[in-house]
């Protein structure tokens, strides 16, 4: 029973059917297909604003191209130390920007500590051209700890962005889970909160391989198409990516899938919280909890699959997804009860 990652889930049937439906006749190549156009219109509607949409196949590409668009080679990118950008992209943001410097920051529950960030921003510039130029703040929503920045918290980052004249990026690999959690509009969680660029994920929430970079600030769109081409992400048969994105947004499918995932996580947490320690507040579709090594081994021996969190031997991450069934959650809850 798999609680390891939302990357290990099957593709949602509606999205799979959309790929098959797209598979007839000829369509223009290299992003000029009718689905790319439709996806852009859907996004303008959803976000209620002008937006440049750049369909891609991976989240790493979305994050890295975003950095290349808003950060010079001599720039600094502030992110949480656990951010995918910092911990899991093999230096791609640094490579795509031509050498920008990531500044990983601490903070509880996967969220950047605002006071530490402000201190860094305030003190930068003292060494003139000897130091990198503060250029971007990157937030992950929902975070790598399964928590969600509130709208008020996002407003604080917006103020910092305005005060220090930097760009604000959101890694939304799990954007849908965060949106469902906050129960706000996509506009409120992005450009109205100062977000200039959004890595908009779909793969974890039901797509096969479909991500996109959304840019709300035209200032950061210079040569965006060339950036995609140079990254190797200008897919010739783009319709097979964009038909997924169109189906994902149609009829609020993405919201329904994320709501289901979040509900399973919350249900699980409420069932076990009297028995096991939850490490972070459960606000989206991931639950982090502490279990002894022997209990972890026992669950694994029973066939439950999950990650033991790196650099710890007693913290596990359980991921609940669009494909998680309630009966499997109940079975896991029972198995945990029997450990005590
Ligand atoms: C927070 C976050 N950002 C971005 C990504 C994108 O990763 P990939 O390049 O594997 O699509 C992931 C995937 O695990 C993620 O968890």
Short mmCIF file of C-alpha atoms and ligand atoms in Angstrom, two decimals:
data_model
loop_
_atom_site.label_atom_id
_atom_site.label_comp_id
_atom_site.label_asym_id
_atom_site.label_seq_id
_atom_site.Cartn_x
_atom_site.Cartn_y
_atom_site.Cartn_z
CA UNK A 1 0.00 0.00 0.00
CA UNK A 2 1.67 3.12 -1.22
CA UNK A 3 1.91 6.28 0.87
CA UNK A 4 5.38 7.12 -0.44
CA UNK A 5 4.83 9.83 -2.99
CA UNK A 6 2.20 11.50 -5.11
CA UNK A 7 4.62 10.94 -8.00
CA UNK A 8 3.94 7.21 -7.73
CA UNK A 9 0.18 7.46 -8.32
CA UNK A 10 -1.59 6.38 -11.50
CA UNK A 11 -2.84 8.96 -13.98
CA UNK A 12 -6.40 10.13 -13.40
CA UNK A 13 -8.76 8.41 -15.90
CA UNK A 14 -10.27 11.66 -17.22
CA UNK A 15 -6.81 13.03 -17.96
CA UNK A 16 -5.74 9.77 -19.60
CA UNK A 17 -8.88 9.87 -21.77
CA UNK A 18 -8.06 13.45 -22.72
CA UNK A 19 -4.68 12.31 -24.05
CA UNK A 20 -6.38 9.59 -26.10
CA UNK A 21 -9.00 12.06 -27.36
CA UNK A 22 -6.17 14.38 -28.42
CA UNK A 23 -4.62 11.54 -30.37
CA UNK A 24 -6.31 11.94 -33.71
CA UNK A 25 -5.54 14.01 -36.75
CA UNK A 26 -2.77 16.56 -37.01
CA UNK A 27 -2.06 19.45 -34.65
CA UNK A 28 0.49 22.21 -34.94
CA UNK A 29 3.75 21.35 -33.19
CA UNK A 30 6.05 23.14 -30.73
CA UNK A 31 3.39 24.76 -28.56
CA UNK A 32 1.17 26.13 -31.29
CA UNK A 33 -1.45 23.39 -30.79
CA UNK A 34 -5.05 24.28 -29.98
CA UNK A 35 -4.75 22.90 -26.43
CA UNK A 36 -1.89 25.29 -25.56
CA UNK A 37 -4.10 28.14 -26.61
CA UNK A 38 -7.06 26.79 -24.65
CA UNK A 39 -4.93 26.26 -21.54
CA UNK A 40 -3.81 29.88 -21.69
CA UNK A 41 -7.45 31.04 -21.90
CA UNK A 42 -8.41 28.79 -18.99
CA UNK A 43 -5.61 30.31 -16.91
CA UNK A 44 -6.66 33.89 -17.75
CA UNK A 45 -10.13 32.92 -16.54
CA UNK A 46 -8.97 31.10 -13.46
CA UNK A 47 -6.52 33.77 -12.30
CA UNK A 48 -8.67 36.65 -13.57
CA UNK A 49 -5.72 38.42 -15.14
CA UNK A 50 -3.26 38.46 -18.00
CA UNK A 51 -0.87 35.55 -17.66
CA UNK A 52 1.88 34.03 -19.82
CA UNK A 53 1.64 30.23 -19.75
CA UNK A 54 4.56 27.95 -20.53
CA UNK A 55 3.65 24.24 -20.54
CA UNK A 56 6.54 21.98 -19.50
CA UNK A 57 7.14 18.37 -18.55
CA UNK A 58 8.79 18.75 -15.13
CA UNK A 59 8.62 20.92 -12.07
CA UNK A 60 12.38 21.30 -11.98
CA UNK A 61 12.19 22.91 -15.42
CA UNK A 62 9.41 25.24 -14.25
CA UNK A 63 11.41 26.34 -11.21
CA UNK A 64 14.68 26.68 -13.10
CA UNK A 65 13.26 28.61 -16.05
CA UNK A 66 11.43 30.84 -13.55
CA UNK A 67 14.75 31.62 -11.87
CA UNK A 68 16.42 32.28 -15.22
CA UNK A 69 13.68 34.80 -16.06
CA UNK A 70 13.84 36.79 -12.83
CA UNK A 71 17.37 36.37 -11.52
CA UNK A 72 20.65 37.53 -13.08
CA UNK A 73 23.78 35.33 -12.94
CA UNK A 74 25.05 37.50 -10.08
CA UNK A 75 21.74 37.32 -8.19
CA UNK A 76 20.67 35.74 -4.88
CA UNK A 77 17.63 33.50 -4.55
CA UNK A 78 16.20 33.19 -1.03
CA UNK A 79 14.32 29.97 -0.30
CA UNK A 80 13.64 27.59 2.57
CA UNK A 81 16.47 25.16 3.24
CA UNK A 82 14.12 22.25 2.49
CA UNK A 83 12.90 23.79 -0.78
CA UNK A 84 12.96 21.47 -3.79
CA UNK A 85 14.93 24.20 -5.55
CA UNK A 86 17.68 23.87 -2.95
CA UNK A 87 17.53 20.22 -1.95
CA UNK A 88 16.34 18.27 -4.97
CA UNK A 89 17.22 19.94 -8.25
CA UNK A 90 20.87 19.04 -8.61
CA UNK A 91 21.94 22.65 -9.11
CA UNK A 92 19.54 23.25 -12.01
CA UNK A 93 18.46 26.72 -10.76
CA UNK A 94 22.12 27.71 -10.49
CA UNK A 95 22.84 26.29 -13.96
CA UNK A 96 19.82 27.88 -15.66
CA UNK A 97 20.58 31.30 -14.19
CA UNK A 98 24.21 31.05 -15.23
CA UNK A 99 25.49 30.92 -11.66
CA UNK A 100 23.06 32.66 -9.29
CA UNK A 101 23.44 31.83 -5.60
CA UNK A 102 20.76 30.03 -3.60
CA UNK A 103 20.49 31.29 -0.03
CA UNK A 104 18.75 28.55 1.97
CA UNK A 105 16.97 29.84 5.08
CA UNK A 106 15.64 28.07 8.15
CA UNK A 107 12.07 28.27 9.42
CA UNK A 108 9.60 26.14 11.31
CA UNK A 109 7.36 23.68 9.50
CA UNK A 110 8.87 24.24 6.07
CA UNK A 111 8.13 27.98 6.04
CA UNK A 112 10.82 30.63 5.63
CA UNK A 113 11.38 32.55 8.87
CA UNK A 114 10.36 36.05 7.85
CA UNK A 115 12.55 37.82 10.42
CA UNK A 116 15.66 35.99 9.26
CA UNK A 117 14.79 36.76 5.64
CA UNK A 118 14.23 40.44 6.41
CA UNK A 119 17.59 40.63 8.20
CA UNK A 120 19.31 39.08 5.19
CA UNK A 121 17.59 41.46 2.78
CA UNK A 122 18.29 44.48 4.97
CA UNK A 123 21.98 43.69 5.33
CA UNK A 124 22.59 42.86 1.71
CA UNK A 125 24.38 45.43 -0.38
CA UNK A 126 26.92 46.29 2.31
CA UNK A 127 29.68 44.59 0.38
CA UNK A 128 28.75 46.25 -2.89
CA UNK A 129 29.86 44.39 -5.96
CA UNK A 130 31.63 41.82 -3.77
CA UNK A 131 28.35 40.14 -2.92
CA UNK A 132 25.44 38.75 -4.91
CA UNK A 133 22.43 40.96 -5.57
CA UNK A 134 19.18 40.09 -3.75
CA UNK A 135 16.89 39.13 -6.61
CA UNK A 136 14.21 36.56 -5.74
CA UNK A 137 12.25 35.10 -2.86
CA UNK A 138 10.95 31.62 -3.67
CA UNK A 139 8.14 30.13 -1.56
CA UNK A 140 6.84 26.57 -1.83
CA UNK A 141 3.05 26.29 -1.58
CA UNK A 142 2.17 23.83 -0.10
CA UNK A 143 5.53 23.47 1.61
CA UNK A 144 7.81 20.45 1.70
CA UNK A 145 6.52 19.92 5.26
CA UNK A 146 2.91 19.70 4.11
CA UNK A 147 2.02 23.09 5.56
CA UNK A 148 0.45 26.06 3.81
CA UNK A 149 1.40 29.74 3.93
CA UNK A 150 -1.73 31.72 4.91
CA UNK A 151 -2.80 34.73 2.86
CA UNK A 152 -1.59 36.98 5.68
CA UNK A 153 1.82 35.31 5.61
CA UNK A 154 1.96 35.73 1.84
CA UNK A 155 1.16 39.44 2.28
CA UNK A 156 4.22 39.77 4.55
CA UNK A 157 6.43 38.40 1.77
CA UNK A 158 4.73 40.75 -0.68
CA UNK A 159 5.73 43.70 1.53
CA UNK A 160 9.33 42.48 1.64
CA UNK A 161 9.36 41.99 -2.11
CA UNK A 162 8.15 45.56 -2.62
CA UNK A 163 10.51 47.04 -0.04
CA UNK A 164 13.60 45.30 -1.40
CA UNK A 165 12.60 45.26 -5.07
CA UNK A 166 12.96 41.53 -5.62
CA UNK A 167 10.81 39.04 -7.52
CA UNK A 168 8.44 36.68 -5.73
CA UNK A 169 8.21 33.11 -7.02
CA UNK A 170 5.92 30.31 -5.88
CA UNK A 171 6.80 26.64 -6.36
CA UNK A 172 3.30 25.25 -6.71
CA UNK A 173 4.09 21.60 -7.33
CA UNK A 174 1.19 21.08 -4.89
CA UNK A 175 -0.61 24.34 -5.67
CA UNK A 176 -4.04 22.66 -5.79
CA UNK A 177 -3.63 21.13 -2.33
CA UNK A 178 -2.74 24.53 -0.91
CA UNK A 179 -5.62 26.27 -2.66
CA UNK A 180 -8.15 23.77 -1.34
CA UNK A 181 -6.63 24.16 2.12
CA UNK A 182 -6.93 27.97 2.13
CA UNK A 183 -10.31 27.91 0.41
CA UNK A 184 -9.45 31.12 -1.44
CA UNK A 185 -9.23 32.05 -5.11
CA UNK A 186 -6.24 31.29 -7.31
CA UNK A 187 -5.84 35.06 -7.80
CA UNK A 188 -5.72 35.69 -4.05
CA UNK A 189 -3.01 33.08 -3.54
CA UNK A 190 -0.85 34.39 -6.39
CA UNK A 191 -0.64 37.78 -8.06
CA UNK A 192 -2.88 39.49 -5.50
CA UNK A 193 -0.33 38.31 -2.91
CA UNK A 194 2.52 39.65 -5.01
CA UNK A 195 3.50 36.42 -6.77
CA UNK A 196 5.24 37.23 -10.07
CA UNK A 197 5.93 33.70 -11.27
CA UNK A 198 4.23 30.41 -10.41
CA UNK A 199 5.46 26.88 -11.08
CA UNK A 200 2.04 25.31 -11.51
CA UNK A 201 2.11 21.57 -10.95
CA UNK A 202 -0.35 18.98 -12.19
CA UNK A 203 1.66 15.74 -12.24
CA UNK A 204 1.36 14.98 -8.52
CA UNK A 205 -2.37 15.65 -8.61
CA UNK A 206 -3.42 13.33 -11.45
CA UNK A 207 -1.59 14.26 -14.65
CA UNK A 208 0.90 11.99 -16.43
CA UNK A 209 3.64 14.58 -16.95
CA UNK A 210 2.28 18.07 -17.16
CA UNK A 211 3.56 21.13 -15.38
CA UNK A 212 3.68 24.74 -16.42
CA UNK A 213 5.28 28.04 -15.59
CA UNK A 214 2.81 30.89 -15.22
CA UNK A 215 4.14 34.44 -15.28
CA UNK A 216 1.89 37.24 -14.01
CA UNK A 217 4.42 40.03 -14.32
CA UNK A 218 5.26 40.88 -17.95
CA UNK A 219 8.62 42.20 -16.76
CA UNK A 220 9.74 38.57 -16.41
CA UNK A 221 8.71 37.22 -19.78
CA UNK A 222 11.64 38.40 -21.89
CA UNK A 223 12.61 35.64 -24.35
CA UNK A 224 10.54 33.16 -22.35
CA UNK A 225 10.03 30.93 -25.40
CA UNK A 226 13.77 30.75 -26.03
CA UNK A 227 14.35 29.88 -22.38
CA UNK A 228 12.01 26.91 -22.81
CA UNK A 229 13.69 25.83 -26.03
CA UNK A 230 17.18 26.02 -24.53
CA UNK A 231 16.02 23.96 -21.56
CA UNK A 232 14.99 21.12 -23.86
CA UNK A 233 11.38 21.52 -22.82
CA UNK A 234 9.92 22.72 -26.09
CA UNK A 235 8.20 19.44 -26.77
CA UNK A 236 7.38 18.97 -30.45
CA UNK A 237 4.12 17.07 -29.84
CA UNK A 238 3.10 19.51 -27.14
CA UNK A 239 -0.58 18.59 -27.46
CA UNK A 240 0.06 15.52 -25.30
CA UNK A 241 1.12 17.80 -22.43
CA UNK A 242 -1.41 20.55 -22.97
CA UNK A 243 -4.41 18.25 -23.46
CA UNK A 244 -3.63 17.00 -19.93
CA UNK A 245 -3.54 20.54 -18.54
CA UNK A 246 -6.83 21.44 -20.23
CA UNK A 247 -8.55 18.34 -18.82
CA UNK A 248 -6.97 19.03 -15.42
CA UNK A 249 -8.60 22.45 -15.17
CA UNK A 250 -11.90 21.51 -16.86
CA UNK A 251 -14.92 21.19 -14.56
CA UNK A 252 -12.69 21.85 -11.53
CA UNK A 253 -11.20 18.36 -11.80
CA UNK A 254 -7.96 19.56 -10.21
CA UNK A 255 -9.82 20.94 -7.20
CA UNK A 256 -11.82 17.74 -6.74
CA UNK A 257 -8.66 15.62 -6.88
CA UNK A 258 -6.78 17.80 -4.41
CA UNK A 259 -9.74 17.99 -2.05
CA UNK A 260 -9.89 14.20 -2.00
CA UNK A 261 -6.15 13.98 -1.24
CA UNK A 262 -6.32 16.57 1.55
CA UNK A 263 -9.36 14.90 3.09
CA UNK A 264 -7.55 11.56 3.32
CA UNK A 265 -4.57 13.22 5.02
CA UNK A 266 -6.77 15.03 7.53
CA UNK A 267 -8.84 11.95 8.22
CA UNK A 268 -5.69 9.91 8.86
CA UNK A 269 -4.24 12.58 11.14
CA UNK A 270 -7.38 12.83 13.26
CA UNK A 271 -7.52 9.04 13.61
CA UNK A 272 -3.93 8.64 14.83
CA UNK A 273 -3.07 11.91 16.58
CA UNK A 274 -3.86 10.59 20.06
CA UNK A 275 -1.33 7.79 19.53
CA UNK A 276 1.53 9.23 17.52
CA UNK A 277 3.32 12.54 17.39
CA UNK A 278 2.61 14.63 14.32
CA UNK A 279 5.71 16.65 13.42
CA UNK A 280 4.03 19.40 11.39
CA UNK A 281 0.46 20.74 11.26
CA UNK A 282 -1.48 18.75 8.66
CA UNK A 283 -2.67 21.38 6.19
CA UNK A 284 -2.50 19.73 2.78
CA UNK A 285 -1.90 16.13 1.65
CA UNK A 286 1.19 15.09 3.60
CA UNK A 287 1.56 13.84 7.15
CA UNK A 288 4.88 13.69 8.97
CA UNK A 289 4.97 11.62 12.14
CA UNK A 290 7.38 10.10 14.62
CA UNK A 291 7.55 6.33 15.02
CA UNK A 292 10.21 4.14 16.63
CA UNK A 293 12.50 2.18 14.32
CA UNK A 294 10.88 -1.11 15.31
CA UNK A 295 7.41 0.23 14.51
CA UNK A 296 8.64 1.58 11.17
CA UNK A 297 10.11 -1.82 10.34
CA UNK A 298 6.91 -3.55 11.36
CA UNK A 299 4.78 -1.34 9.10
CA UNK A 300 7.21 -1.86 6.23
CA UNK A 301 7.14 -5.63 6.77
CA UNK A 302 3.36 -5.48 6.47
CA UNK A 303 3.71 -3.90 3.03
CA UNK A 304 3.13 -0.23 3.82
CA UNK A 305 5.37 1.96 1.68
CA UNK A 306 6.53 5.38 2.81
CA UNK A 307 9.68 7.45 3.14
CA UNK A 308 11.71 7.63 6.31
CA UNK A 309 12.65 11.30 6.17
CA UNK A 310 16.30 11.99 5.23
CA UNK A 311 18.59 12.82 8.17
CA UNK A 312 16.20 11.21 10.65
CA UNK A 313 15.56 7.63 11.62
CA UNK A 314 12.22 8.08 13.34
CA UNK A 315 10.29 10.55 11.19
CA UNK A 316 8.20 9.20 8.35
CA UNK A 317 6.33 11.01 5.60
CA UNK A 318 2.96 9.71 4.46
CA UNK A 319 1.59 11.17 1.25
CA UNK A 320 -2.12 11.03 0.45
CA UNK A 321 -3.19 11.61 -3.12
CA UNK A 322 -6.04 11.78 -5.59
CA UNK A 323 -5.70 8.00 -5.86
CA UNK A 324 -5.65 7.16 -2.15
CA UNK A 325 -8.65 5.08 -1.14
CA UNK A 326 -10.34 5.50 2.25
CA UNK A 327 -10.26 1.75 2.85
CA UNK A 328 -6.45 1.83 2.57
CA UNK A 329 -6.26 4.74 4.99
CA UNK A 330 -8.45 2.80 7.44
CA UNK A 331 -6.21 -0.23 7.09
CA UNK A 332 -3.11 1.86 7.85
CA UNK A 333 -4.84 3.40 10.87
CA UNK A 334 -5.65 -0.12 12.16
CA UNK A 335 -2.07 -1.25 11.59
CA UNK A 336 -0.78 1.72 13.60
CA UNK A 337 -3.29 1.07 16.40
CA UNK A 338 -2.05 -2.51 16.65
CA UNK A 339 1.51 -1.27 17.15
CA UNK A 340 0.53 0.25 20.53
C1 LIG B 1 8.00 21.00 -3.96
C2 LIG B 1 8.36 20.40 -5.29
N1 LIG B 1 8.69 21.22 -6.29
C3 LIG B 1 8.97 20.76 -7.52
C4 LIG B 1 8.91 19.42 -7.81
C5 LIG B 1 9.15 19.02 -9.23
O1 LIG B 1 9.86 17.93 -9.45
P1 LIG B 1 10.06 17.21 -10.87
O2 LIG B 1 11.16 17.94 -11.57
O3 LIG B 1 10.43 15.84 -10.45
O4 LIG B 1 8.79 17.27 -11.66
C6 LIG B 1 8.61 18.51 -6.77
C7 LIG B 1 8.60 17.04 -7.01
O5 LIG B 1 8.85 16.22 -6.18
C8 LIG B 1 8.32 19.02 -5.48
O6 LIG B 1 8.00 18.21 -4.46
#
